[in-house]
Backbone as CSV, one residue per row, in Angstrom:
resi,resn,N_x,N_y,N_z,CA_x,CA_y,CA_z,C_x,C_y,C_z
1,MET,31.435,6.721,-39.977,30.163,6.236,-40.479,30.344,5.763,-41.915
2,THR,29.650,4.684,-42.258,29.787,4.114,-43.593,28.429,4.028,-44.280
3,ASP,28.431,4.122,-45.599,27.201,3.996,-46.367,27.017,2.577,-46.888
4,SER,27.953,1.689,-46.632,27.843,0.338,-47.159,27.060,-0.538,-46.187
5,MET,26.386,-1.503,-46.749,25.635,-2.457,-45.952,25.545,-3.752,-46.740
6,SER,25.243,-4.807,-46.045,25.001,-6.078,-46.707,23.924,-6.806,-45.925
7,LEU,22.772,-6.994,-46.549,21.649,-7.687,-45.934,21.308,-8.913,-46.766
8,THR,20.858,-9.955,-46.094,20.404,-11.157,-46.779,18.913,-11.316,-46.521
9,PHE,18.143,-11.515,-47.600,16.691,-11.662,-47.532,16.321,-13.126,-47.335
10,GLU,15.393,-13.388,-46.398,14.838,-14.728,-46.189,13.337,-14.601,-45.979
11,ASP,12.553,-15.170,-46.874,11.087,-15.192,-46.787,10.704,-16.288,-45.799
12,LEU,10.017,-15.934,-44.728,9.654,-16.907,-43.702,8.341,-17.624,-43.997
13,GLN,7.631,-17.202,-45.035,6.360,-17.832,-45.393,6.499,-18.689,-46.647
14,GLN,7.222,-18.207,-47.624,7.365,-18.899,-48.915,8.812,-19.376,-49.026
15,LEU,9.057,-20.573,-48.529,10.423,-21.080,-48.448,11.069,-21.310,-49.811
16,ASP,10.251,-21.457,-50.859,10.798,-21.650,-52.209,10.892,-20.335,-52.993
17,ASN,10.776,-19.203,-52.306,10.894,-17.902,-52.951,12.279,-17.793,-53.592
18,PRO,12.354,-17.523,-54.891,13.667,-17.432,-55.549,14.546,-16.293,-55.015
19,MET,13.948,-15.355,-54.297,14.729,-14.256,-53.706,15.448,-14.675,-52.426
20,ASN,15.058,-15.814,-51.835,15.708,-16.257,-50.596,17.208,-16.345,-50.793
21,GLY,17.932,-15.752,-49.858,19.388,-15.738,-49.929,19.956,-14.584,-50.728
22,ALA,19.064,-13.758,-51.319,19.547,-12.614,-52.100,20.259,-11.622,-51.185
23,HIS,21.371,-11.080,-51.673,22.129,-10.070,-50.934,21.731,-8.690,-51.438
24,LEU,21.365,-7.837,-50.501,20.965,-6.460,-50.809,22.047,-5.543,-50.251
25,GLU,22.600,-4.690,-51.113,23.729,-3.881,-50.670,23.521,-2.388,-50.851
26,THR,22.333,-1.988,-51.336,22.052,-0.557,-51.497,20.638,-0.257,-51.017
27,VAL,20.411,0.990,-50.680,19.069,1.428,-50.300,18.113,1.223,-51.465
28,ALA,18.575,1.460,-52.678,17.730,1.261,-53.864,17.297,-0.202,-53.990
29,ALA,18.182,-1.133,-53.700,17.837,-2.555,-53.781,16.793,-2.920,-52.731
30,ILE,16.913,-2.354,-51.539,15.934,-2.616,-50.482,14.583,-2.006,-50.855
31,ALA,14.589,-0.788,-51.377,13.346,-0.142,-51.804,12.662,-0.945,-52.904
32,GLU,13.427,-1.468,-53.850,12.863,-2.284,-54.924,12.271,-3.576,-54.368
33,LEU,12.934,-4.177,-53.383,12.401,-5.375,-52.747,11.028,-5.081,-52.146
34,PHE,10.918,-3.993,-51.378,9.639,-3.637,-50.756,8.569,-3.374,-51.808
35,ARG,8.927,-2.680,-52.884,7.952,-2.444,-53.970,7.483,-3.758,-54.580
36,SER,8.386,-4.696,-54.777,8.030,-5.961,-55.427,7.138,-6.837,-54.546
37,LEU,7.147,-6.609,-53.245,6.372,-7.432,-52.319,5.032,-6.813,-51.934
38,ARG,4.767,-5.619,-52.401,3.604,-4.845,-51.959,2.266,-5.546,-52.198
39,GLU,2.137,-6.342,-53.242,0.856,-6.967,-53.585,0.622,-8.307,-52.894
40,ARG,1.605,-8.816,-52.176,1.435,-10.109,-51.498,0.524,-9.993,-50.300
41,LYS,-0.092,-11.111,-49.926,-0.833,-11.172,-48.670,0.167,-10.970,-47.541
42,PRO,-0.288,-10.517,-46.365,0.640,-10.283,-45.247,1.523,-11.506,-44.970
43,PHE,2.811,-11.237,-44.738,3.765,-12.310,-44.477,4.953,-11.779,-43.698
44,LEU,5.815,-12.674,-43.267,7.024,-12.331,-42.521,8.266,-12.641,-43.337
45,PHE,9.274,-11.782,-43.179,10.589,-12.071,-43.754,11.660,-11.505,-42.854
46,GLU,12.875,-11.965,-43.064,14.026,-11.471,-42.312,15.007,-10.784,-43.243
47,LEU,15.623,-9.758,-42.718,16.773,-9.123,-43.348,17.923,-9.298,-42.368
48,ARG,18.852,-10.164,-42.709,19.990,-10.466,-41.830,21.201,-9.649,-42.272
49,GLY,21.737,-8.896,-41.330,22.895,-8.071,-41.628,24.194,-8.814,-41.382
50,ASP,25.230,-8.359,-42.040,26.549,-8.956,-41.819,27.169,-8.454,-40.513
51,ASN,26.419,-7.629,-39.770,26.886,-7.083,-38.498,26.431,-7.906,-37.299
52,GLY,25.741,-9.062,-37.535,25.295,-9.912,-36.436,23.893,-9.603,-35.938
53,PHE,23.169,-8.723,-36.623,21.809,-8.378,-36.231,20.858,-8.599,-37.399
54,MET,19.557,-8.671,-37.084,18.564,-8.873,-38.132,17.294,-8.106,-37.812
55,LEU,16.522,-7.868,-38.857,15.174,-7.335,-38.743,14.214,-8.428,-39.170
56,THR,13.232,-8.722,-38.335,12.132,-9.585,-38.729,10.988,-8.639,-39.082
57,VAL,10.531,-8.710,-40.319,9.572,-7.740,-40.847,8.251,-8.428,-41.128
58,GLY,7.175,-7.879,-40.568,5.817,-8.274,-40.929,5.363,-7.279,-41.979
59,PHE,5.044,-7.755,-43.171,4.801,-6.852,-44.297,3.397,-7.058,-44.836
60,ALA,2.658,-5.958,-44.947,1.278,-6.022,-45.447,0.990,-4.773,-46.271
61,GLY,1.688,-4.612,-47.386,1.443,-3.476,-48.272,1.834,-2.155,-47.648
62,ASN,0.854,-1.423,-47.139,1.107,-0.092,-46.583,1.326,-0.093,-45.083
63,CYS,1.360,-1.249,-44.449,1.615,-1.290,-43.010,2.468,-2.512,-42.697
64,GLY,2.967,-2.554,-41.482,3.804,-3.682,-41.124,4.347,-3.552,-39.719
65,SER,5.285,-4.420,-39.397,5.941,-4.404,-38.098,7.412,-4.764,-38.297
66,MET,8.229,-4.404,-37.308,9.648,-4.740,-37.358,10.133,-5.093,-35.971
67,GLN,10.965,-6.118,-35.936,11.645,-6.492,-34.705,13.135,-6.553,-34.992
68,TYR,13.924,-5.878,-34.176,15.385,-5.832,-34.304,15.963,-6.739,-33.230
69,SER,16.842,-7.652,-33.620,17.419,-8.570,-32.645,18.741,-9.119,-33.164
70,PRO,19.539,-9.716,-32.257,20.750,-10.386,-32.708,20.395,-11.562,-33.621
71,SER,21.223,-11.834,-34.608,20.974,-12.936,-35.546,21.004,-14.305,-34.884
72,ASN,21.650,-14.419,-33.738,21.738,-15.714,-33.066,20.510,-16.024,-32.210
73,GLY,19.516,-15.123,-32.199,18.267,-15.374,-31.478,18.268,-14.979,-30.017
74,SER,19.379,-14.478,-29.506,19.415,-14.085,-28.101,18.804,-12.694,-27.915
75,PRO,18.309,-12.393,-26.700,17.761,-11.062,-26.447,18.878,-10.017,-26.465
76,PRO,18.593,-8.746,-26.569,17.249,-8.167,-26.486,16.550,-8.152,-27.843
77,TYR,15.239,-8.141,-27.791,14.404,-8.003,-28.976,13.747,-6.635,-28.891
78,LEU,13.926,-5.825,-29.888,13.338,-4.487,-29.900,12.266,-4.443,-30.984
79,MET,11.025,-4.156,-30.590,9.899,-4.159,-31.521,9.448,-2.728,-31.762
80,ALA,9.297,-2.371,-33.034,8.797,-1.049,-33.397,7.282,-1.032,-33.237
81,VAL,6.775,0.020,-32.595,5.337,0.198,-32.442,4.998,1.641,-32.815
82,ALA,3.749,1.853,-33.176,3.306,3.203,-33.535,1.966,3.479,-32.887
83,ASP,1.737,4.742,-32.623,0.435,5.184,-32.127,-0.563,4.975,-33.256
84,ASP,-1.750,4.482,-32.929,-2.735,4.214,-33.970,-3.453,5.474,-34.442
85,GLY,-3.089,6.640,-33.874,-3.632,7.917,-34.373,-4.983,8.299,-33.813
86,ARG,-5.491,7.573,-32.838,-6.806,7.927,-32.267,-6.699,8.963,-31.207
């Protein structure tokens, strides 16, 4: 098991985002990214791993969604869901 990772950020709503193409290599860098995006209106972004997989993230402050899939767009697509607590 390894603690290293390499993710590339791509904003799917704001194509001129200066963070597009940024490489994130630590948990702290990913946490800082999420903190910096907390005030934005809901939007989608991708975190592409160097392992051939990606997360498509729907981000809306304190809630969101995630889909895990191969970076080449082929299935399977795994979507995270949660009980709404009712």
